[in-house]
Coordinates of C-alpha atoms in Angstrom, one line a residue:
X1 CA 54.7 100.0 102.1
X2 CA 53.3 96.8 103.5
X3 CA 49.5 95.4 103.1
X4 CA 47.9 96.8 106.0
X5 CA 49.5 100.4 105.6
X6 CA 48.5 100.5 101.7
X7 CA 44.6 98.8 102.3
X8 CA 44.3 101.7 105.3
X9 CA 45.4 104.4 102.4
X10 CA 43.3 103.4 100.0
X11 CA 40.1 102.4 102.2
X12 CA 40.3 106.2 104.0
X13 CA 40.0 108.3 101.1
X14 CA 36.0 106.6 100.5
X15 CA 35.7 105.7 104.7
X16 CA 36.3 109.2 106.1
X17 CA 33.9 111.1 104.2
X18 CA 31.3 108.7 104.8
X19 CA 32.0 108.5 108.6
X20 CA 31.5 112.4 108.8
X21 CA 28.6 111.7 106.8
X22 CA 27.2 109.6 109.7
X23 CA 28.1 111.9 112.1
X24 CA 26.2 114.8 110.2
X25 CA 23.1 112.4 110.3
X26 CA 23.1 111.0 113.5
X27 CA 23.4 115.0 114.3
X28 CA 20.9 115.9 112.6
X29 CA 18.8 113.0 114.0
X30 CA 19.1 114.6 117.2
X31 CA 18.6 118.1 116.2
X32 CA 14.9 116.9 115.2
X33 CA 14.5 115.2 118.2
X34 CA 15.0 118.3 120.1
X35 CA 12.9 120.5 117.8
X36 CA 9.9 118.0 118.4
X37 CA 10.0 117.6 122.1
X38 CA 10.3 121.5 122.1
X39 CA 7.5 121.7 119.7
X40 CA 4.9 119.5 121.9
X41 CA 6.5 121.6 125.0
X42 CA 5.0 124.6 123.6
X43 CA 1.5 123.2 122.1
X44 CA 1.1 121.8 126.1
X45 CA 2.0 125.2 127.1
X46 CA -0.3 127.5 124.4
X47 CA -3.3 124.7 126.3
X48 CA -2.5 126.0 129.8
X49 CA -1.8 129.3 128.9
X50 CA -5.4 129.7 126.7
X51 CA -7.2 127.5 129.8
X52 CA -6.1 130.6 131.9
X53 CA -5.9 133.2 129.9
X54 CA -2.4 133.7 129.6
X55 CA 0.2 135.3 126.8
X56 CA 2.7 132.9 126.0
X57 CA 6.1 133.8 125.3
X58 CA 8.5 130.6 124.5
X59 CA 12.3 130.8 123.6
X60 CA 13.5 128.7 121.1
X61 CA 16.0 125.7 121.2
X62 CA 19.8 126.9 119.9
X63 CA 19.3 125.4 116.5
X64 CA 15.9 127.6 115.9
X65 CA 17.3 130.7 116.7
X66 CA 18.9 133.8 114.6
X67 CA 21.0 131.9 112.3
X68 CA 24.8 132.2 112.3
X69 CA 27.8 130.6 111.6
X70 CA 28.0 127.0 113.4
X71 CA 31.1 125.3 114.3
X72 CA 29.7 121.8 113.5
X73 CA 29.7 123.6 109.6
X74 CA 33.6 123.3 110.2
X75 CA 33.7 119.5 110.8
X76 CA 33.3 118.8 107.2
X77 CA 37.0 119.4 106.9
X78 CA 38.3 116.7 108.5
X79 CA 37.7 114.8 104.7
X80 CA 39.5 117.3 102.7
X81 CA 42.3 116.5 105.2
X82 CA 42.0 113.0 105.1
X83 CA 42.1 112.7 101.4
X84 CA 45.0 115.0 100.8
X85 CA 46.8 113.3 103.2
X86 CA 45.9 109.6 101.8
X87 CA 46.9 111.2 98.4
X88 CA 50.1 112.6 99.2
X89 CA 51.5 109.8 101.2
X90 CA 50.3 107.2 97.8
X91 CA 51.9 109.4 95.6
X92 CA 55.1 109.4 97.3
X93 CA 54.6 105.3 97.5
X94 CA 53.7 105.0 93.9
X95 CA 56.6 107.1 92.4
X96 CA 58.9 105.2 94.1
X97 CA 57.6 101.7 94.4
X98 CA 54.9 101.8 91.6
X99 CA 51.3 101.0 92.0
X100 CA 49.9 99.2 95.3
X101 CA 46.8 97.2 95.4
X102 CA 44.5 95.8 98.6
X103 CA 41.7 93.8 98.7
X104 CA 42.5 91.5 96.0
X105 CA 43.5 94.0 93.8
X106 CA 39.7 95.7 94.0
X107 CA 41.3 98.7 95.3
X108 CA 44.8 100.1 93.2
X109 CA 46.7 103.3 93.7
X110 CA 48.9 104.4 90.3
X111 CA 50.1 107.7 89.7
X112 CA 47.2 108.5 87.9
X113 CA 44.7 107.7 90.9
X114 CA 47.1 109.6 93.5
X115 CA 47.5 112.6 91.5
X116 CA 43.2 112.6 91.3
X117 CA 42.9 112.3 95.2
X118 CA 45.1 115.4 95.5
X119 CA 43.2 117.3 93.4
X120 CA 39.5 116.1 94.6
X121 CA 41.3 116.7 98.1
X122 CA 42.1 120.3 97.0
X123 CA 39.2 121.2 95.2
X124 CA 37.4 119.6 98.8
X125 CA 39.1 122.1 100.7
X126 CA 37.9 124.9 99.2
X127 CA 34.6 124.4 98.9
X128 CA 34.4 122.7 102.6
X129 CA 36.4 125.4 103.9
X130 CA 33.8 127.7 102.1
X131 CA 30.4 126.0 103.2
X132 CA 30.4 127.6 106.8
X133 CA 30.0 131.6 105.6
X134 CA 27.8 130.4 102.6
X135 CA 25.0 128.8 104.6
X136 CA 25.4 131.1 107.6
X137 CA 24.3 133.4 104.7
X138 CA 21.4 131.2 103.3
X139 CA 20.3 130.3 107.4
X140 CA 20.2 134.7 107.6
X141 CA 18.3 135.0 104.6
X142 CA 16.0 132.0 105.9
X143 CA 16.4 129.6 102.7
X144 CA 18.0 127.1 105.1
X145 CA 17.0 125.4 108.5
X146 CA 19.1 123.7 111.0
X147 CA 18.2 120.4 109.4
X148 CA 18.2 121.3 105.5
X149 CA 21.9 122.2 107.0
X150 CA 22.2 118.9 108.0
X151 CA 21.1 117.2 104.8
X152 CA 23.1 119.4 102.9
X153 CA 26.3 118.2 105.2
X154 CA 25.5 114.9 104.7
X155 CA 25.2 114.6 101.2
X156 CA 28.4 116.5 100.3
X157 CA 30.3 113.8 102.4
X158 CA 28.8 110.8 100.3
X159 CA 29.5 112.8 97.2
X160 CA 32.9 113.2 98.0
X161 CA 32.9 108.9 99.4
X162 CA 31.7 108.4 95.9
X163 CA 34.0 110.3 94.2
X164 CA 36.7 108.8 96.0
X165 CA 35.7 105.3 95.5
X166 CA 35.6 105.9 91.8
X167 CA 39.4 107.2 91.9
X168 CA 41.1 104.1 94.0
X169 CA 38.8 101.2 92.4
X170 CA 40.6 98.7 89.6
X171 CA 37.8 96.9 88.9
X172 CA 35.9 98.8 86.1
X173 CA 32.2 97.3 87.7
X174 CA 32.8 99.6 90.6
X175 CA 34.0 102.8 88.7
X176 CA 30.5 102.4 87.2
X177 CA 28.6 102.0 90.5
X178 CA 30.6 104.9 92.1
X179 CA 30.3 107.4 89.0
X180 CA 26.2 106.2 89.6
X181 CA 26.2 106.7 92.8
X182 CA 27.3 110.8 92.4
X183 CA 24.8 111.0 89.9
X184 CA 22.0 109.6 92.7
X185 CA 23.4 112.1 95.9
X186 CA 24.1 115.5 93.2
X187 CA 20.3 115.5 92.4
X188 CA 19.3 116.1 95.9
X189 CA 22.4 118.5 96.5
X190 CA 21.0 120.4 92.7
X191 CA 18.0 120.8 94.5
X192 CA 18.5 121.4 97.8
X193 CA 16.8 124.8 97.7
X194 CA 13.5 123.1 96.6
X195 CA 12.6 126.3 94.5
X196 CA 11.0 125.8 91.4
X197 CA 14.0 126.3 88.9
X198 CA 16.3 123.9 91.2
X199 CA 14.0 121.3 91.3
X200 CA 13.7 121.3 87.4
X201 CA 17.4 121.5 87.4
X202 CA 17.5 118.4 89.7
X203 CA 15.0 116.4 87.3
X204 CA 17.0 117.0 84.2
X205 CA 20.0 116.4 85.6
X206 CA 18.6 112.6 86.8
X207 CA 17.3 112.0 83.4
X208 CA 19.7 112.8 81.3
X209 CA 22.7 111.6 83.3
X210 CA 20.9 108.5 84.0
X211 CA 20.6 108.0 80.4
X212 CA 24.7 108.9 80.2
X213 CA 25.1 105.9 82.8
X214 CA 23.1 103.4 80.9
X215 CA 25.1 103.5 78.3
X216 CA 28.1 103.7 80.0
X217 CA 27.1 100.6 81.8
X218 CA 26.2 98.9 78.2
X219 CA 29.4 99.8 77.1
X220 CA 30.7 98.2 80.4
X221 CA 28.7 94.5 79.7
X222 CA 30.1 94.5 76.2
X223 CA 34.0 95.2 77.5
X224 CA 33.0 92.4 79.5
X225 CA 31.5 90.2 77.5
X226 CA 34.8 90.5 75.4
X227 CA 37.1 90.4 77.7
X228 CA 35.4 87.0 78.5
X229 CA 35.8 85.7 75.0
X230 CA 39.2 86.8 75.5
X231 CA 39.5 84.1 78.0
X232 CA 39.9 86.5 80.9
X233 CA 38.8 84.8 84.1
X234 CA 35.2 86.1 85.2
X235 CA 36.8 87.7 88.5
X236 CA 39.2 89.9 86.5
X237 CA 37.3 90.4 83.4
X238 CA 36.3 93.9 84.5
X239 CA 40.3 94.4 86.2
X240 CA 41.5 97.2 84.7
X241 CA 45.1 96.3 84.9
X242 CA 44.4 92.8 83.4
X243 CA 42.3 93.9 80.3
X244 CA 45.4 96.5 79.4
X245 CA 47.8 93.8 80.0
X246 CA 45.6 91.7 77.3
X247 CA 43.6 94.3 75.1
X248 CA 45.0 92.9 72.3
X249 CA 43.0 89.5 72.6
X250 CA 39.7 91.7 72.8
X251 CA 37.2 90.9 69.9
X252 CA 37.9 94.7 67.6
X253 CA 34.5 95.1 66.6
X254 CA 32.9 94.7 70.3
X255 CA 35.4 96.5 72.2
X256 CA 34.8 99.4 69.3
X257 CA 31.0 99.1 70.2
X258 CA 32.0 99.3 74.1
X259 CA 34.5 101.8 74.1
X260 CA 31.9 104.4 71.9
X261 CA 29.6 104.0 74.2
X262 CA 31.3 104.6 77.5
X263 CA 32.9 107.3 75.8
X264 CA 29.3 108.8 75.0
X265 CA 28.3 108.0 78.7
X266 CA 30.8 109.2 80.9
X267 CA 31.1 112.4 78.7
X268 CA 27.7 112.9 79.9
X269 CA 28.9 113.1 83.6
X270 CA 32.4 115.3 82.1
X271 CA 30.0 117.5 80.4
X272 CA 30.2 116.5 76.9
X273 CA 28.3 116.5 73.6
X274 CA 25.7 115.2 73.2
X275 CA 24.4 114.5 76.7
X276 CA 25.7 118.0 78.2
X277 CA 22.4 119.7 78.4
X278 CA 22.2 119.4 82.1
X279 CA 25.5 121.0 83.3
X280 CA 24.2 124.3 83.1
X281 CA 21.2 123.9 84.8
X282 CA 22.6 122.0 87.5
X283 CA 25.6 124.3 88.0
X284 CA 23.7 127.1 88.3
X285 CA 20.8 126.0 90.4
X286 CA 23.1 124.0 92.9
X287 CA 24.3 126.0 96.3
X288 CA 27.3 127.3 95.5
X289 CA 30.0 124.7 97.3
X290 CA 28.2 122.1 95.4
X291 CA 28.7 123.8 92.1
X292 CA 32.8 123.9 93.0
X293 CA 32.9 120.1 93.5
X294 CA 30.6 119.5 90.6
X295 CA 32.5 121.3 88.1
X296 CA 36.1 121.4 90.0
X297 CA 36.0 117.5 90.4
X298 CA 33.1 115.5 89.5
X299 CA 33.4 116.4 85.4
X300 CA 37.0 115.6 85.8
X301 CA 36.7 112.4 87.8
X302 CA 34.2 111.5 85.2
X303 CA 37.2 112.1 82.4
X304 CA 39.6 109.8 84.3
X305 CA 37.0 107.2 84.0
X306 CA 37.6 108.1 80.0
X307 CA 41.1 108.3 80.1
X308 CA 41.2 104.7 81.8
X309 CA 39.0 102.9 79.3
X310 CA 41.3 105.0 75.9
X311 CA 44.1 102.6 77.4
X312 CA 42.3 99.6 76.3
X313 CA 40.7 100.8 73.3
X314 CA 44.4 102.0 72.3
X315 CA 46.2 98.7 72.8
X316 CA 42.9 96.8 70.9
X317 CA 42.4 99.5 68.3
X318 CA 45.2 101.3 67.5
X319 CA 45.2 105.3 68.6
X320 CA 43.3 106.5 65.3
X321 CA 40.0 105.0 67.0
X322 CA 39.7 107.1 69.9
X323 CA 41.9 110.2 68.1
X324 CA 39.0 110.7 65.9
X325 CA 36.4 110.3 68.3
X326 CA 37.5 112.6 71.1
X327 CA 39.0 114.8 68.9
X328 CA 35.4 115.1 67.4
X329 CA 33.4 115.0 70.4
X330 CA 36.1 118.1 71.9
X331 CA 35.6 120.7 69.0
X332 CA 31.6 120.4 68.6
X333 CA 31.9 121.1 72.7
X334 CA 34.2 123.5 72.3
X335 CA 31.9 125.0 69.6
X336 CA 28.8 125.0 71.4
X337 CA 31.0 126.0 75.0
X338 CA 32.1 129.4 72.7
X339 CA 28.8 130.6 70.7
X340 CA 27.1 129.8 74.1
X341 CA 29.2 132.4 75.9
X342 CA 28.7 134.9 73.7
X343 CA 25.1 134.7 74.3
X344 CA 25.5 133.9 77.8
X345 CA 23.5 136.5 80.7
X346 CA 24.0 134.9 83.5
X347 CA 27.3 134.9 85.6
X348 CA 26.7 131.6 87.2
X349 CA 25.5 129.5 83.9
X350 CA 28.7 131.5 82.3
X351 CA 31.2 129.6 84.9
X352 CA 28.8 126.1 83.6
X353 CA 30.0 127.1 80.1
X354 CA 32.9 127.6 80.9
X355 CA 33.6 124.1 82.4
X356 CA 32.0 122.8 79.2
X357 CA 35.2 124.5 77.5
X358 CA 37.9 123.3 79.7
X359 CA 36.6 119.7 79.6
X360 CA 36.6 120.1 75.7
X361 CA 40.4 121.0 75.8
X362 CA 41.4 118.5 78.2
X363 CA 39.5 116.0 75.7
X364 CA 41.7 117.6 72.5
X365 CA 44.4 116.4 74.9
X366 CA 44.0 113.2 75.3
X367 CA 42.8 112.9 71.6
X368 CA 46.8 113.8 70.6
X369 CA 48.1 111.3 73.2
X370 CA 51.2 112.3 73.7
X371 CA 53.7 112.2 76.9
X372 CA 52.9 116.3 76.7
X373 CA 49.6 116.0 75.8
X374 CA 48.7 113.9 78.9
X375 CA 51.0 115.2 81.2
X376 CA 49.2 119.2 80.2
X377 CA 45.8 117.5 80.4
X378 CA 46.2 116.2 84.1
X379 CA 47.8 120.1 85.0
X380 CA 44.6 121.2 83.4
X381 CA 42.3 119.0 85.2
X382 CA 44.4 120.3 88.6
X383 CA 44.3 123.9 87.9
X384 CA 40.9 124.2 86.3
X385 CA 39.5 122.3 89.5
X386 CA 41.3 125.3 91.8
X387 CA 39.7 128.4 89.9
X388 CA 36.6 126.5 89.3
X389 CA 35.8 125.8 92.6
X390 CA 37.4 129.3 93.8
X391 CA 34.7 131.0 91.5
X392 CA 31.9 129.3 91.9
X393 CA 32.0 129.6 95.8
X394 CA 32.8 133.3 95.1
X395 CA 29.6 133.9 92.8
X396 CA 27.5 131.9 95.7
X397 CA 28.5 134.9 98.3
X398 CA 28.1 137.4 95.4
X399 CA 24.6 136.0 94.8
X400 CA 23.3 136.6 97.9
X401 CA 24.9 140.2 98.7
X402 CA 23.7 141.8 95.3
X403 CA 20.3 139.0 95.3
X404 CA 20.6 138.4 91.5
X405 CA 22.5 136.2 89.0
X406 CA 22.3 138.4 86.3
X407 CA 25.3 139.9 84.8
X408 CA 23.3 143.2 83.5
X409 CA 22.1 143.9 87.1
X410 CA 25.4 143.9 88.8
X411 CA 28.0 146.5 88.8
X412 CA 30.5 147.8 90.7
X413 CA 31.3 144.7 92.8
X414 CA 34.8 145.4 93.2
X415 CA 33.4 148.4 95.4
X416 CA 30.7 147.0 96.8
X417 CA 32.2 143.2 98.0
X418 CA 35.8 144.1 97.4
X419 CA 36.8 140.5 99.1
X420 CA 34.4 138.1 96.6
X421 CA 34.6 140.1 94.0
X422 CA 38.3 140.2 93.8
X423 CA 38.5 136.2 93.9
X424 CA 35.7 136.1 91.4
X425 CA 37.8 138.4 89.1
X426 CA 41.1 136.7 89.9
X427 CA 39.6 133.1 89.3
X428 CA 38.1 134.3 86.1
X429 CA 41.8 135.8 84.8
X430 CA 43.0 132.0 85.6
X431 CA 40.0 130.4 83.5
X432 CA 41.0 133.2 80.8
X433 CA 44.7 130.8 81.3
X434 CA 46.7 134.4 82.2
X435 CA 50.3 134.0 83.7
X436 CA 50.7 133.1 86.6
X437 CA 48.5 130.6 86.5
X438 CA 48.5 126.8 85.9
X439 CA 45.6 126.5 83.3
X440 CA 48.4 129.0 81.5
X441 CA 51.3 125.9 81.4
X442 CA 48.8 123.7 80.5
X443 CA 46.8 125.1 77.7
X444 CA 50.7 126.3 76.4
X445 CA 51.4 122.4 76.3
X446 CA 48.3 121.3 74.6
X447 CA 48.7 123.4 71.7
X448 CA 53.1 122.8 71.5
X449 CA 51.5 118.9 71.5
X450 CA 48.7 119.3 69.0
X451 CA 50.6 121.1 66.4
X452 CA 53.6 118.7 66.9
X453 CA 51.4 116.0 66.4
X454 CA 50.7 115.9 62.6
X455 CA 48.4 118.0 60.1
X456 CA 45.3 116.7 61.0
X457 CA 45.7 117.2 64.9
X458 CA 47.5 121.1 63.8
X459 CA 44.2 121.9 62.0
X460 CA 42.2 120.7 65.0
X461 CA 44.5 122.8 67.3
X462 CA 43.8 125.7 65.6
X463 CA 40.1 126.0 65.6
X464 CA 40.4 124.9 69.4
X465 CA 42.8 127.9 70.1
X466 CA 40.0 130.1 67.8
X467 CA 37.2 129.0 69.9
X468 CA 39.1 129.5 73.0
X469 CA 39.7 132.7 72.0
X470 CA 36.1 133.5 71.4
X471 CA 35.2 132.4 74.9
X472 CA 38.1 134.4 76.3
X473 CA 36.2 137.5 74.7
X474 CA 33.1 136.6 76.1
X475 CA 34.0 136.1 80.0
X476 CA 36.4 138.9 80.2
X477 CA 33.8 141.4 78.5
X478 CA 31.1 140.1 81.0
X479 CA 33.6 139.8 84.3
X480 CA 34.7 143.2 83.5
X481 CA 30.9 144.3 83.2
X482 CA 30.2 142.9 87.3
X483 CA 32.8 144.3 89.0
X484 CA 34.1 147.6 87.4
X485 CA 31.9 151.2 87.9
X486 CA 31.0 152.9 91.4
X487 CA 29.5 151.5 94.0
X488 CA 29.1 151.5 97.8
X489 CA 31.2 149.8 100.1
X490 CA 28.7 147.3 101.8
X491 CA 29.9 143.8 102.7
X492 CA 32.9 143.1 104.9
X493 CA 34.2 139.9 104.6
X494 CA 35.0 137.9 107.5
X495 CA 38.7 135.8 107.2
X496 CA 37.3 132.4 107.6
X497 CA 35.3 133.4 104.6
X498 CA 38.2 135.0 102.3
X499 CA 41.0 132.1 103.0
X500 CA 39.6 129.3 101.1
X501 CA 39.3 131.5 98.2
X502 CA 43.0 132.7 98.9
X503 CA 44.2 129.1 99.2
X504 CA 42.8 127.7 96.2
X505 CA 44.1 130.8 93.8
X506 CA 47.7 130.4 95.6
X507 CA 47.8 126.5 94.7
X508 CA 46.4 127.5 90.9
X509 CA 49.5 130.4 90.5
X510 CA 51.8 127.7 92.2
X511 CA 51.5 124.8 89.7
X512 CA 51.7 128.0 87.1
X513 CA 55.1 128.1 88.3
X514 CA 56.3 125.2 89.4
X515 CA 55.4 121.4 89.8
X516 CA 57.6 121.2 92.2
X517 CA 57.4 117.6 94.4
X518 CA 54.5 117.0 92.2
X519 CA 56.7 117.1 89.0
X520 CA 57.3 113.3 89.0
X521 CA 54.3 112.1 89.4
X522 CA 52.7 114.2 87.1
X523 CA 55.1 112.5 84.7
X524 CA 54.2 109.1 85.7
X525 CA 50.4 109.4 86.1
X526 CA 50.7 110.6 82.1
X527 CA 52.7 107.7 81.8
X528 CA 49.6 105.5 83.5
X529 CA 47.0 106.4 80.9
X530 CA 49.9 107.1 77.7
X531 CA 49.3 103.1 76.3

């Protein structure tokens, strides 16, 4: 692939998004204007009408009228597309012709990065594809105005840019500013319904992932400041190709320093102890397309960011370093994930938990290391991003037909809703990692690689496969609580609103199956981030 071809595939994945994003604001720019030149229409009119003693009676503009299901909600698809497409053709590029770079190797496309796009693309879809019937729903119920609609638009296309960026970037500066910048655009999208519970949500989500970022970003000055003692030029002393290519000059006890700490920091952001406190809060409060992409994608993009920096600290440590420390961090989550879903009465905050435990396994994962290990952590990151996102933007539509998110107030749903309810059950029996599906394969793979790994890493195995089974109890007592008993048939879901759900529990039972195309670069991207 030559320069241009590779800098336009890496550049689109970040540009697209934010060009829909400025479409969406000029918009909604527009859509203000109109609503205050009709506004000073109608005080002039109420004056002449009250000078002679008239009723008034004044339509509304399109935007203020009954709300319903706009195209323009429909546009936000185009970055989905654009990413997916980005990712497929780099993928194809990179398995055969191994990574590309652009802009002076800022921007880098390996396996790892093109197998991330396709799942933030994926994950995208569904929750873009699912947007239009969930805030034709909040614009009916009158939580959401034509230009809260418009925000809302807006800041999922810079969340995706950001998420983006923060795949395709070498340099480990950016990866910091782009994981920062998420963190900035979520806490408006966590409280975008400005209620009291969201906007506390929104606050503790800031704070605590802010203090997440600054330590990731201390961790990030002091992989600097040793990579500069390594006698790394200052342009490439942040390149992440360039500091695995010479980890082994790194000063041990800074790097050990660094590598704790951007551990500790972007597990913040993938949901890990000890700065987890805010996922559920924020997952739960969040509309519901927002919660797919924050626990479908942004937890995991957050990993990669992990799985990037273990590289170095493997070639300048050894393995046992970062064994011990994500093998640690991964059962007290997994711990806390379990005993908390046991207690757990709220179906939305159960699917926040739930991501908690995922994360924890894909952690165990790349704790053991191995070509398995890896290869079952990035399936897991694909297919827990699909039934994720499928059941969060399921519980969003349940939410607002049964008007509560407690789990002992709803019953019958598969009566009631039998559409939503059916996705929310399906996506839950994939979480639960039930043949067909993918998070099946991949949990399968972590254990085969954690007991093969040694005694210490069998022992840690086991509990995780105890706790799991512990949280498996608790969402399939709780699921089957919702949606079995009588009930009255009274939603009808429309198909624009039912095929993003299908779509994204198709993909999760396909990679269940088969790898297919993807099977190579699955292997390779495991390669990538093996040492």
């Amino acid at each position: 692939m030559n320069v241009t071809a590779s800098a336009a595939l890496l550049t689109a994945p970040a540009a697209v998004p934010l060009v829909v994003a400025g479409a969406y604001a000029l918009a909604g720019l527009r859509t203000r204007s109109t609503a205050a030149v009709f506004a000073a229409e109608v005080t002039q009119a109420r004056r002449r009408a009250s000078a002679q003693g008239d009723v008034l009676v004044a339509e509304a503009p399109e935007s203020e009228k009954a709300p319903q299901r706009h195209p323009a909600d429909w546009a936000a698809l185009l970055s989905p597309a654009a990413i997916l497409t980005c990712g497929s053709l780099l993928a194809a590029d990179v398995v055969r012709h191994g990574p590309t770079r652009a802009y002076s190797g800022l921007l880098r496309a390996d396996a790892l990065t093109a197998w991330m796009l396709l799942v933030v693309g994926a994950v995208a879809l569904v929750a873009c594809g699912s947007a239009p019937a969930y805030l034709a729903g909040e614009r009916s119920a009158g939580r959401d105005t034509a230009q809260t609609v418009w925000h809302f638009h807006v800041l999922v296309q810079a969340f995706l840019a950001a998420m983006c960026l923060a795949v395709v970037t070498a340099n480990l500066g950016v990866l910091w500013v782009a994981i920062e910048a998420t963190t900035i655009v979520t806490a408006f999208l966590v409280g975008h319904r400005r209620t009291r519970m969201s906007v506390e949500a929104a606050w503790k989500y800031v704070v605590i992932c802010s203090a997440g970022i600054a330590l990731a970003f201390l961790g990030t000055v002091l992989i600097y400041y040793a990579a500069r003692q390594a006698g790394i030029a200052e342009a490439w002393a942040l390149d992440w190709p360039t500091l695995v290519a010479r980890a082994d000059q790194l000063d041990p006890a800074v790097t050990r320093l660094g590598i704790t700490l951007v551990v500790l920091g972007f597990g913040a952001k993938a949901g890990l102890i000890p700065l987890h406190a805010w996922l559920p809060d924020a997952h739960s409060q969040a509309p519901a397309p927002v919660s797919a992409l924050m626990s479908g994608v942004l937890l995991s993009v957050a990993f990669a960011a992990i799985l990037r920096y273990r590289v170095i600290a493997d070639a300048a440590l050894g393995a046992g370093f970062t064994r011990v420390l994500l093998a640690g961090i991964a059962l007290l989550t997994l711990a806390l994930a379990a005993g908390l879903l046991l207690a757990q009465r709220d179906y939305k905050r159960m699917l926040a938990y739930s991501s908690m435990e995922h994360m924890s396994l894909i952690a165990l994962a790349a704790a053991i290391g191995s070509p398995l290990a890896l290869a079952a952590a990035l399936l897991h990151i694909a297919g827990h991003g699909l039934a994720k996102s499928v059941a969060f933007c399921a519980s969003g539509r349940i939410l607002q037909i049964t008007g509560t998110a407690k789990i002992g107030r709803v019953r019958g749903l598969l009566a009631q809703a039998p559409a939503p309810a059916g996705a929310f059950g399906f996506a839950v029996v994939a979480l639960m990692a039930f043949p067909p599906f993918s998070l099946f394969a991949s949990e399968l793979g972590i254990a085969r690689a954690g007991f093969a790994a040694g005694p210490g890493l069998g022992w840690a195995t086991a509990t995780a496969l105890l706790l799991v089974l512990i949280a498996f109890a608790a969402l399939a007592a709780r699921t089957a609580r919702m949606l079995l008993g009588p009930g009255t048939p009274t939603e009808s879901s429309s198909p624009s609103a039912v095929w993003p759900l299908l779509l994204g529990l198709a993909a999760c039972a396909t990679l269940g199956v088969a790898t297919g195309p993807l099977t190579d670069l699955l292997h390779r991207a495991a390669q990538a981030i093996g040492g």
